[in-house]
CSV table of C-alpha atoms and ligand atoms in Angstrom, one decimal:
chain,number,residue,atom,x,y,z
A,276,MET,CA,-33.2,-53.7,33.7
A,277,PRO,CA,-31.8,-54.3,37.6
A,278,LEU,CA,-33.9,-56.4,39.7
A,279,THR,CA,-34.5,-53.9,43.1
A,280,ALA,CA,-38.3,-55.0,44.5
A,281,ASN,CA,-36.1,-57.8,47.0
A,282,ARG,CA,-34.3,-56.0,48.0
A,283,SER,CA,-33.8,-53.6,50.6
A,284,THR,CA,-32.7,-49.8,50.0
A,285,LEU,CA,-31.2,-49.1,52.6
A,286,THR,CA,-34.3,-45.8,54.3
A,287,GLN,CA,-35.4,-50.0,55.6
A,288,PHE,CA,-31.7,-51.6,56.5
A,289,LEU,CA,-31.5,-48.0,58.6
A,290,ILE,CA,-34.9,-48.7,60.4
A,291,GLU,CA,-34.7,-52.3,60.5
A,292,GLU,CA,-31.3,-51.7,62.5
A,293,ARG,CA,-32.9,-48.6,64.1
A,294,ARG,CA,-35.8,-51.8,65.8
A,295,ARG,CA,-32.4,-52.9,67.9
A,296,PHE,CA,-31.9,-49.4,70.1
A,297,PRO,CA,-36.2,-48.5,70.8
A,298,CYS,CA,-34.3,-45.3,72.8
A,299,ALA,CA,-33.2,-44.0,69.4
A,300,SER,CA,-34.4,-40.7,68.3
A,301,GLY,CA,-33.9,-41.3,65.0
A,302,ASP,CA,-31.2,-38.4,64.7
A,303,PHE,CA,-29.1,-41.2,63.7
A,304,ASN,CA,-30.6,-42.2,59.9
A,305,ALA,CA,-31.5,-39.4,59.1
A,306,LEU,CA,-28.0,-37.8,59.4
A,307,ILE,CA,-27.1,-41.2,57.4
A,308,LEU,CA,-29.1,-40.8,54.8
A,309,ASP,CA,-28.0,-37.0,54.6
A,310,VAL,CA,-24.5,-38.0,53.7
A,311,ALA,CA,-25.9,-40.8,51.5
A,312,LEU,CA,-27.8,-37.2,49.9
A,313,ALA,CA,-24.7,-36.0,49.7
A,314,CYS,CA,-22.7,-39.0,47.9
A,315,LYS,CA,-25.2,-39.2,45.5
A,316,GLY,CA,-24.9,-35.5,44.6
A,317,ILE,CA,-21.0,-36.0,44.6
A,318,ALA,CA,-21.4,-38.7,42.5
A,319,ARG,CA,-23.7,-37.3,39.6
A,320,ALA,CA,-20.4,-34.7,39.8
A,321,VAL,CA,-18.2,-35.9,39.4
A,322,ALA,CA,-19.6,-38.2,36.4
A,323,PHE,CA,-20.1,-35.5,34.4
A,324,GLY,CA,-17.0,-34.9,34.4
A,325,GLU,CA,-15.3,-32.1,31.3
A,326,LEU,CA,-19.1,-32.1,30.4
A,327,GLY,CA,-19.4,-30.3,34.1
A,328,GLY,CA,-16.4,-28.3,34.0
A,329,VAL,CA,-15.4,-29.8,36.8
A,330,MET,CA,-12.1,-30.7,36.3
A,331,GLY,CA,-9.0,-29.1,36.5
A,332,ASN,CA,-7.9,-27.3,40.2
A,333,HIS,CA,-9.4,-25.1,42.2
A,334,ALA,CA,-9.7,-21.1,40.8
A,335,ALA,CA,-7.1,-21.6,38.7
A,336,ALA,CA,-7.0,-18.8,37.3
A,337,GLN,CA,-5.6,-17.6,41.2
A,338,GLY,CA,-2.7,-20.1,40.6
A,339,GLY,CA,-4.8,-22.9,42.1
A,340,SER,CA,-6.0,-22.6,45.6
A,341,VAL,CA,-3.8,-24.6,48.3
A,342,ASN,CA,-5.9,-27.2,51.4
A,343,VAL,CA,-4.1,-26.8,54.6
A,344,GLN,CA,-1.7,-30.0,54.1
A,345,GLY,CA,-0.6,-27.9,51.8
A,346,GLU,CA,-1.7,-30.3,48.7
A,347,THR,CA,-3.8,-28.2,45.6
A,348,GLN,CA,-7.0,-29.2,45.2
A,349,LYS,CA,-9.4,-29.9,42.9
A,350,LYS,CA,-13.0,-28.0,42.2
A,351,LEU,CA,-14.3,-31.3,43.3
A,352,ASP,CA,-12.4,-31.1,46.1
A,353,VAL,CA,-13.9,-28.1,47.4
A,354,LEU,CA,-17.1,-28.9,45.5
A,355,SER,CA,-17.6,-32.0,47.2
A,356,ASN,CA,-16.3,-30.2,50.6
A,357,ASP,CA,-19.6,-28.3,50.4
A,358,VAL,CA,-21.7,-30.4,49.0
A,359,PHE,CA,-21.4,-32.9,52.5
A,360,ILE,CA,-21.4,-29.3,54.4
A,361,ARG,CA,-25.3,-28.2,52.5
A,362,ARG,CA,-26.5,-31.7,53.1
A,363,THR,CA,-26.2,-31.7,56.7
A,364,GLU,CA,-25.8,-28.9,58.4
A,365,TRP,CA,-29.0,-28.4,58.5
A,366,ALA,CA,-30.7,-30.7,60.4
A,367,GLY,CA,-29.6,-30.8,63.6
A,368,ASN,CA,-28.1,-33.2,64.3
A,369,LEU,CA,-24.7,-32.2,64.4
A,370,ALA,CA,-22.2,-30.4,66.4
A,371,GLY,CA,-20.1,-29.4,64.6
A,372,MET,CA,-17.7,-30.9,61.2
A,373,ALA,CA,-13.9,-31.4,59.6
A,374,SER,CA,-12.6,-32.4,56.5
A,375,GLU,CA,-9.7,-32.8,54.8
A,376,GLU,CA,-10.8,-29.6,53.1
A,377,MET,CA,-11.1,-26.8,55.7
A,378,ASP,CA,-8.4,-25.9,58.3
A,379,LEU,CA,-10.9,-25.3,61.0
A,380,PRO,CA,-14.0,-27.4,62.5
A,381,TYR,CA,-16.8,-26.3,60.6
A,382,GLN,CA,-19.2,-24.8,63.1
A,383,ILE,CA,-22.9,-24.8,61.8
A,384,PRO,CA,-24.5,-21.8,61.2
A,385,GLY,CA,-26.9,-19.3,64.2
A,386,GLN,CA,-30.0,-20.5,61.9
A,387,PHE,CA,-30.5,-24.5,62.3
A,388,PRO,CA,-30.7,-26.1,65.0
A,389,ARG,CA,-27.2,-27.8,66.9
A,390,GLY,CA,-26.9,-32.0,67.3
A,391,LYS,CA,-25.6,-34.3,69.3
A,392,TYR,CA,-22.7,-35.4,66.4
A,393,LEU,CA,-19.6,-35.1,65.2
A,394,LEU,CA,-19.2,-35.7,61.1
A,395,VAL,CA,-16.0,-36.2,60.3
A,396,PHE,CA,-15.1,-36.5,56.6
A,397,ASP,CA,-12.4,-36.8,53.5
A,398,PRO,CA,-15.1,-35.5,50.9
A,399,LEU,CA,-13.1,-36.8,47.7
A,400,ASP,CA,-10.4,-39.1,48.0
A,401,GLY,CA,-8.5,-40.1,45.3
A,402,SER,CA,-8.5,-37.1,43.2
A,403,SER,CA,-5.3,-37.1,41.5
A,404,ASN,CA,-6.8,-39.4,40.2
A,405,ILE,CA,-10.0,-36.9,38.5
A,406,ASP,CA,-8.5,-35.9,35.6
A,407,VAL,CA,-8.0,-39.5,34.3
A,408,ASN,CA,-11.3,-41.4,34.8
A,409,VAL,CA,-10.4,-43.4,37.9
A,410,SER,CA,-12.4,-44.0,40.6
A,411,VAL,CA,-12.3,-41.6,43.5
A,412,GLY,CA,-14.1,-41.6,46.4
A,413,SER,CA,-15.9,-40.3,49.9
A,414,ILE,CA,-15.2,-41.4,53.0
A,415,PHE,CA,-17.0,-40.3,56.6
A,416,SER,CA,-16.2,-40.4,60.2
A,417,VAL,CA,-19.1,-40.7,62.5
A,418,LEU,CA,-17.9,-39.9,66.6
A,419,ARG,CA,-20.6,-38.1,69.0
A,420,ALA,CA,-19.8,-35.2,70.5
A,421,PRO,CA,-18.7,-34.6,74.1
A,422,GLN,CA,-22.1,-34.6,75.9
A,423,GLU,CA,-21.4,-31.1,77.6
A,424,VAL,CA,-21.3,-29.8,74.3
A,425,GLU,CA,-24.2,-31.2,73.3
A,426,ASP,CA,-25.8,-29.7,76.3
A,427,SER,CA,-24.4,-26.0,76.0
A,428,GLY,CA,-24.9,-26.5,72.3
A,429,ARG,CA,-21.5,-24.7,72.6
A,430,ASP,CA,-18.9,-24.2,69.1
A,431,VAL,CA,-16.9,-27.4,68.8
A,432,THR,CA,-13.1,-27.0,68.9
A,433,GLU,CA,-10.1,-29.5,67.6
A,434,ALA,CA,-10.2,-31.5,71.3
A,435,ASP,CA,-13.7,-33.2,71.0
A,436,PHE,CA,-13.0,-34.6,67.3
A,437,LEU,CA,-9.2,-35.8,69.2
A,438,GLN,CA,-11.4,-39.2,70.2
A,439,PRO,CA,-9.8,-42.3,68.8
A,440,GLY,CA,-11.2,-44.8,66.3
A,441,ALA,CA,-12.8,-46.6,68.2
A,442,SER,CA,-15.4,-43.9,69.7
A,443,GLN,CA,-16.6,-43.9,66.0
A,444,VAL,CA,-20.4,-44.4,66.5
A,445,ALA,CA,-20.3,-45.1,62.1
A,446,ALA,CA,-18.2,-44.8,58.9
A,447,GLY,CA,-18.2,-45.2,55.7
A,448,TYR,CA,-17.5,-45.1,51.9
A,449,ALA,CA,-19.0,-44.4,48.7
A,450,LEU,CA,-17.4,-45.2,46.4
A,451,TYR,CA,-17.6,-43.7,41.7
A,452,GLY,CA,-16.2,-46.7,39.9
A,453,PRO,CA,-18.9,-48.2,37.3
A,454,THR,CA,-21.5,-48.7,39.4
A,455,THR,CA,-21.4,-46.1,42.9
A,456,MET,CA,-21.8,-47.5,46.0
A,457,LEU,CA,-21.9,-46.9,50.0
A,458,VAL,CA,-20.6,-49.0,52.1
A,459,LEU,CA,-21.2,-48.6,55.7
A,460,THR,CA,-20.5,-49.6,59.1
A,461,VAL,CA,-22.8,-48.8,62.2
A,462,GLY,CA,-20.6,-50.9,64.3
A,463,ASP,CA,-22.3,-54.2,63.6
A,464,GLY,CA,-21.5,-55.7,61.0
A,465,VAL,CA,-20.0,-54.1,57.0
A,466,ASN,CA,-23.1,-53.9,54.5
A,467,GLY,CA,-22.3,-52.4,50.6
A,468,PHE,CA,-25.7,-50.9,48.6
A,469,THR,CA,-25.7,-50.3,45.2
A,470,LEU,CA,-26.8,-47.3,43.7
A,471,ASP,CA,-29.9,-48.0,42.0
A,472,PRO,CA,-29.3,-45.5,38.9
A,473,ASN,CA,-33.5,-45.4,37.9
A,474,LEU,CA,-34.4,-45.0,41.6
A,475,GLY,CA,-31.9,-42.4,42.8
A,476,GLU,CA,-31.8,-45.7,45.7
A,477,PHE,CA,-29.2,-46.9,47.3
A,478,MET,CA,-29.8,-50.7,47.5
A,479,LEU,CA,-28.1,-53.6,50.0
A,480,THR,CA,-25.9,-55.6,47.4
A,481,HIS,CA,-23.8,-57.3,50.0
A,482,PRO,CA,-25.0,-57.6,53.0
A,483,LYS,CA,-21.8,-58.3,55.9
A,484,MET,CA,-19.3,-58.7,54.0
A,485,GLN,CA,-16.8,-60.4,55.4
A,486,ILE,CA,-12.1,-59.7,54.3
A,487,PRO,CA,-11.6,-63.7,53.5
A,488,ALA,CA,-8.2,-63.9,56.5
A,489,ASP,CA,-5.6,-65.1,53.6
A,490,THR,CA,-4.1,-62.7,50.5
A,491,GLN,CA,-2.2,-62.6,48.0
A,492,GLU,CA,-2.2,-59.3,46.2
A,493,PHE,CA,-0.4,-56.4,48.2
A,494,ALA,CA,-0.9,-52.5,47.6
A,495,ILE,CA,1.9,-50.0,48.5
A,496,ASN,CA,2.5,-47.5,46.5
A,497,ALA,CA,7.1,-49.2,45.7
A,498,SER,CA,8.1,-45.5,44.6
A,499,ASN,CA,8.9,-45.1,48.1
A,500,SER,CA,10.8,-48.3,48.9
A,501,ARG,CA,13.9,-46.3,49.7
A,502,PHE,CA,12.8,-45.1,52.1
A,503,TRP,CA,10.9,-47.8,54.0
A,504,GLU,CA,11.7,-48.9,57.2
A,505,ALA,CA,12.9,-52.9,57.5
A,506,PRO,CA,9.5,-54.7,58.3
A,507,VAL,CA,8.1,-52.7,55.8
A,508,LYS,CA,10.8,-54.1,53.2
A,509,ARG,CA,10.7,-57.3,54.6
A,510,TYR,CA,7.6,-57.9,54.1
A,511,VAL,CA,7.2,-56.5,50.6
A,512,ASP,CA,10.7,-58.9,49.8
A,513,GLU,CA,9.1,-62.3,51.3
A,514,CYS,CA,6.7,-61.0,49.1
A,515,LEU,CA,8.4,-60.3,46.2
A,516,ALA,CA,10.5,-63.5,46.0
A,517,GLY,CA,6.9,-65.8,45.9
A,518,LYS,CA,7.7,-69.2,45.5
A,519,THR,CA,11.1,-69.1,45.5
A,520,GLY,CA,11.0,-67.8,49.3
A,521,PRO,CA,9.9,-67.7,52.7
A,522,ARG,CA,5.7,-67.2,52.4
A,523,ALA,CA,6.3,-70.3,49.3
A,524,LYS,CA,4.0,-68.8,47.1
A,525,ASP,CA,3.1,-65.5,43.9
A,526,PHE,CA,1.6,-63.0,44.7
A,527,ASN,CA,0.5,-59.7,42.8
A,528,MET,CA,0.1,-56.7,43.1
A,529,ARG,CA,-2.4,-53.2,42.6
A,530,TRP,CA,-2.1,-49.5,43.1
A,531,ILE,CA,-4.6,-47.2,42.5
A,532,ALA,CA,-3.9,-45.0,44.5
A,533,SER,CA,-7.1,-44.3,45.4
A,534,MET,CA,-7.1,-45.1,49.0
A,535,VAL,CA,-10.9,-45.5,49.8
A,536,ALA,CA,-11.4,-48.7,45.8
A,537,GLU,CA,-8.3,-50.6,47.3
A,538,ALA,CA,-10.5,-50.4,50.8
A,539,HIS,CA,-13.4,-51.9,48.8
A,540,ARG,CA,-11.1,-54.4,46.8
A,541,ILE,CA,-9.6,-55.9,49.4
A,542,LEU,CA,-13.5,-55.8,51.5
A,543,MET,CA,-14.5,-57.4,48.5
A,544,ARG,CA,-11.8,-60.2,47.2
A,545,GLY,CA,-8.8,-60.1,50.6
A,546,GLY,CA,-5.3,-58.6,50.3
A,547,VAL,CA,-3.8,-56.1,52.3
A,548,PHE,CA,-2.6,-52.2,52.2
A,549,LEU,CA,0.3,-50.6,52.8
A,550,TYR,CA,0.4,-46.8,53.3
A,551,PRO,CA,3.9,-47.0,56.1
A,552,ARG,CA,5.6,-43.7,58.1
A,553,ASP,CA,8.6,-43.9,55.8
A,554,THR,CA,11.8,-42.3,55.8
A,555,LYS,CA,10.6,-39.0,53.4
A,556,ASP,CA,9.7,-36.4,55.0
A,557,ALA,CA,10.7,-36.8,58.6
A,558,SER,CA,7.6,-33.7,58.9
A,559,ARG,CA,5.1,-36.5,58.1
A,560,PRO,CA,4.2,-39.7,60.3
A,561,GLY,CA,3.4,-41.6,56.8
A,562,ARG,CA,1.0,-39.6,53.9
A,563,LEU,CA,-3.0,-40.4,55.4
A,564,ARG,CA,-4.7,-38.7,57.8
A,565,LEU,CA,-6.2,-40.1,61.1
A,566,LEU,CA,-9.4,-38.8,61.2
A,567,TYR,CA,-10.6,-39.3,57.6
A,568,GLU,CA,-9.4,-41.8,55.9
A,569,ALA,CA,-7.4,-43.9,58.4
A,570,ASN,CA,-9.9,-44.6,61.1
A,571,PRO,CA,-13.1,-45.1,59.5
A,572,ILE,CA,-11.9,-47.3,56.7
A,573,GLY,CA,-9.9,-48.7,60.3
A,574,MET,CA,-13.8,-49.8,61.7
A,575,LEU,CA,-14.7,-51.2,58.3
A,576,MET,CA,-11.5,-54.0,57.9
A,577,GLU,CA,-12.4,-54.6,61.8
A,578,GLN,CA,-15.9,-55.2,61.4
A,579,ALA,CA,-15.8,-57.1,58.4
A,580,GLY,CA,-12.9,-59.4,60.2
A,581,GLY,CA,-9.6,-57.9,59.0
A,582,ARG,CA,-7.8,-55.7,61.1
A,583,ALA,CA,-6.1,-52.0,60.6
A,584,SER,CA,-3.0,-50.8,62.2
A,585,THR,CA,-0.1,-49.2,61.9
A,586,GLY,CA,2.2,-51.2,62.0
A,587,HIS,CA,2.9,-51.2,65.7
A,588,GLN,CA,0.0,-50.9,67.5
A,589,PRO,CA,-4.0,-50.9,66.5
A,590,MET,CA,-5.3,-48.1,64.5
A,591,LEU,CA,-7.7,-48.0,66.6
A,592,GLY,CA,-6.4,-47.7,70.0
A,593,VAL,CA,-4.3,-44.1,68.8
A,594,LYS,CA,-5.1,-41.4,70.5
A,595,PRO,CA,-5.4,-37.9,68.2
A,596,GLY,CA,-3.1,-35.5,68.6
A,597,SER,CA,-4.3,-32.4,65.6
A,598,LEU,CA,-7.8,-32.4,63.1
A,599,HIS,CA,-5.3,-33.4,60.1
A,600,GLN,CA,-2.5,-35.5,62.1
A,601,ARG,CA,-0.7,-38.6,58.8
A,602,ILE,CA,-0.2,-41.5,60.2
A,603,GLY,CA,1.5,-44.9,58.8
A,604,LEU,CA,-1.5,-47.0,57.8
A,605,VAL,CA,-2.1,-50.8,57.4
A,606,PHE,CA,-4.7,-53.1,56.3
A,607,GLY,CA,-6.8,-55.8,55.5
A,608,SER,CA,-7.0,-60.0,55.4
A,609,ARG,CA,-6.0,-59.8,58.7
A,610,SER,CA,-3.0,-63.0,59.5
A,611,GLU,CA,-0.8,-60.1,56.2
A,612,VAL,CA,-1.9,-57.2,59.6
A,613,GLU,CA,-0.1,-59.2,61.8
A,614,ARG,CA,2.7,-60.8,60.3
A,615,ILE,CA,3.4,-56.7,59.1
A,616,GLU,CA,2.9,-56.4,63.2
A,617,ARG,CA,5.2,-59.1,63.9
A,618,TYR,CA,8.2,-57.7,61.8
A,619,HIS,CA,7.9,-54.0,63.0
A,620,ALA,CA,7.7,-55.5,66.6
A,621,GLU,CA,11.2,-58.0,66.3
A,622,PRO,CA,14.6,-56.9,66.6
A,623,VAL,CA,16.0,-55.5,63.2
A,624,LYS,CA,18.7,-57.8,61.4
A,625,THR,CA,20.5,-55.5,59.6
A,626,GLU,CA,24.1,-56.8,58.2
A,627,GLN,CA,26.2,-55.2,60.7
A,628,THR,CA,24.8,-57.5,63.2
A,629,ASN,CA,25.9,-61.3,60.9
A,630,PRO,CA,26.7,-60.0,57.4
A,631,LEU,CA,26.3,-64.3,55.8
A,632,PHE,CA,22.3,-63.5,57.4
A,633,ALA,CA,22.0,-60.1,55.9
A,634,GLU,CA,18.3,-61.0,54.6
A,635,ARG,CA,17.9,-59.5,50.9
A,636,SER,CA,16.5,-56.6,49.7
A,637,LEU,CA,15.3,-56.7,45.9
A,638,PHE,CA,15.4,-52.7,46.4
A,639,ARG,CA,17.9,-52.3,47.8
A,640,VAL,CA,19.6,-48.6,46.3
B,18,AHG,P1,-6.5,-37.8,49.0
B,18,AHG,O1,-7.0,-37.1,47.6
B,18,AHG,O2,-7.8,-37.4,49.1
B,18,AHG,O3,-5.6,-36.7,48.6
B,18,AHG,O4,-6.2,-38.8,48.8
B,18,AHG,C1,-5.1,-39.8,48.3
B,18,AHG,C2,-4.9,-40.8,48.9
B,18,AHG,C3,-4.5,-41.8,49.0
B,18,AHG,O5,-6.6,-42.3,48.4
B,18,AHG,C4,-3.7,-43.2,48.5
B,18,AHG,O6,-4.1,-43.2,49.0
B,18,AHG,C5,-2.6,-41.8,48.5
B,18,AHG,O7,-3.3,-40.9,48.5
B,18,AHG,C6,-2.0,-42.2,47.2
B,18,AHG,O8,-0.5,-41.4,47.3
B,18,AHG,P2,0.4,-42.0,46.3
B,18,AHG,O9,0.0,-40.6,45.1
B,18,AHG,O10,1.1,-41.1,47.3
B,18,AHG,O11,0.4,-42.9,45.5
B,19,MN,MN1,-7.8,-39.6,51.1
B,20,MN,MN1,-9.5,-35.8,49.7
């Protein structure tokens, strides 16, 4: 029987945090609690698996549906998106929402009051893993709506969401793994909560999470190696060369294909994650999405003492150009991310310049 009596609940944690802001209205806390309830609902739907009738592609009878990214939607992608909307739209805390699964911003329906926050989310991250029973999660980011939106209560537009990650008020993810966890930053460090299935409450189990500065573990989808840019090739080659290479230590590798699960591993024991910009598809500068994947994970990393970058600049400084913009993403232990940024900043050495000093590339084809 787990001992929970001596732990804070998420509600208690949020109330204690709010005491730092005596003028706060409570809207923000109410919003986070609604998001947490959405995550509990999704956790249950995921846990029933095949028994819940929610596996497989959405609208399979019509040959499947695709989202704005051109990706096939799973039933659980669509269900999770609906759960986020239904749990958060009614309370008067939101001016609007945006999600991976919705082409356009979501307008708060007329029967509900409108509020001052924007909620941006990836309702189910790693959804290609659902059918094989591997961890998935939800990622969310909270922004302040522009003052004029709050004052007028007008419909939100795409432009209202195009704020750099540094403007986020809060960010977090839920992880639906062997245990369900909620990991949250409200701009004052990162705290991890574990769902107590008996109480249905998130309990503070991982206060003040900090990423170890150094690491010997990296995560990248190596099947893309022929499309990588030179600085990424160099970094990975040096890791693979291990003790006998320039890093003079052996590295371990992981790839779950659920970024949220990789982010959690890195928060717990360090490491670095790369889904860099590559040359695979010129129309896609990276795989992951800036507003609801890179930015919230970036804020969590920075708040835990790590770093997030495009390879060329800090992620949280990027001014978004569109709602579903993709971007190269590198995050994790600070010293490794800084090394990768250094490699991007250095002039590329090529065999043409001096074949004697050409870098060995274990992935060269
Ligand atoms: P989503 O399921 O929300 O579309 O995101 C999946 C993402 C991310 O979680 C993961 O790191 C990456 O896609 C995996 O990509 P590959 O299949 O290219 O490895
Ligand atoms: Mn995702
Ligand atoms: Mn998703």
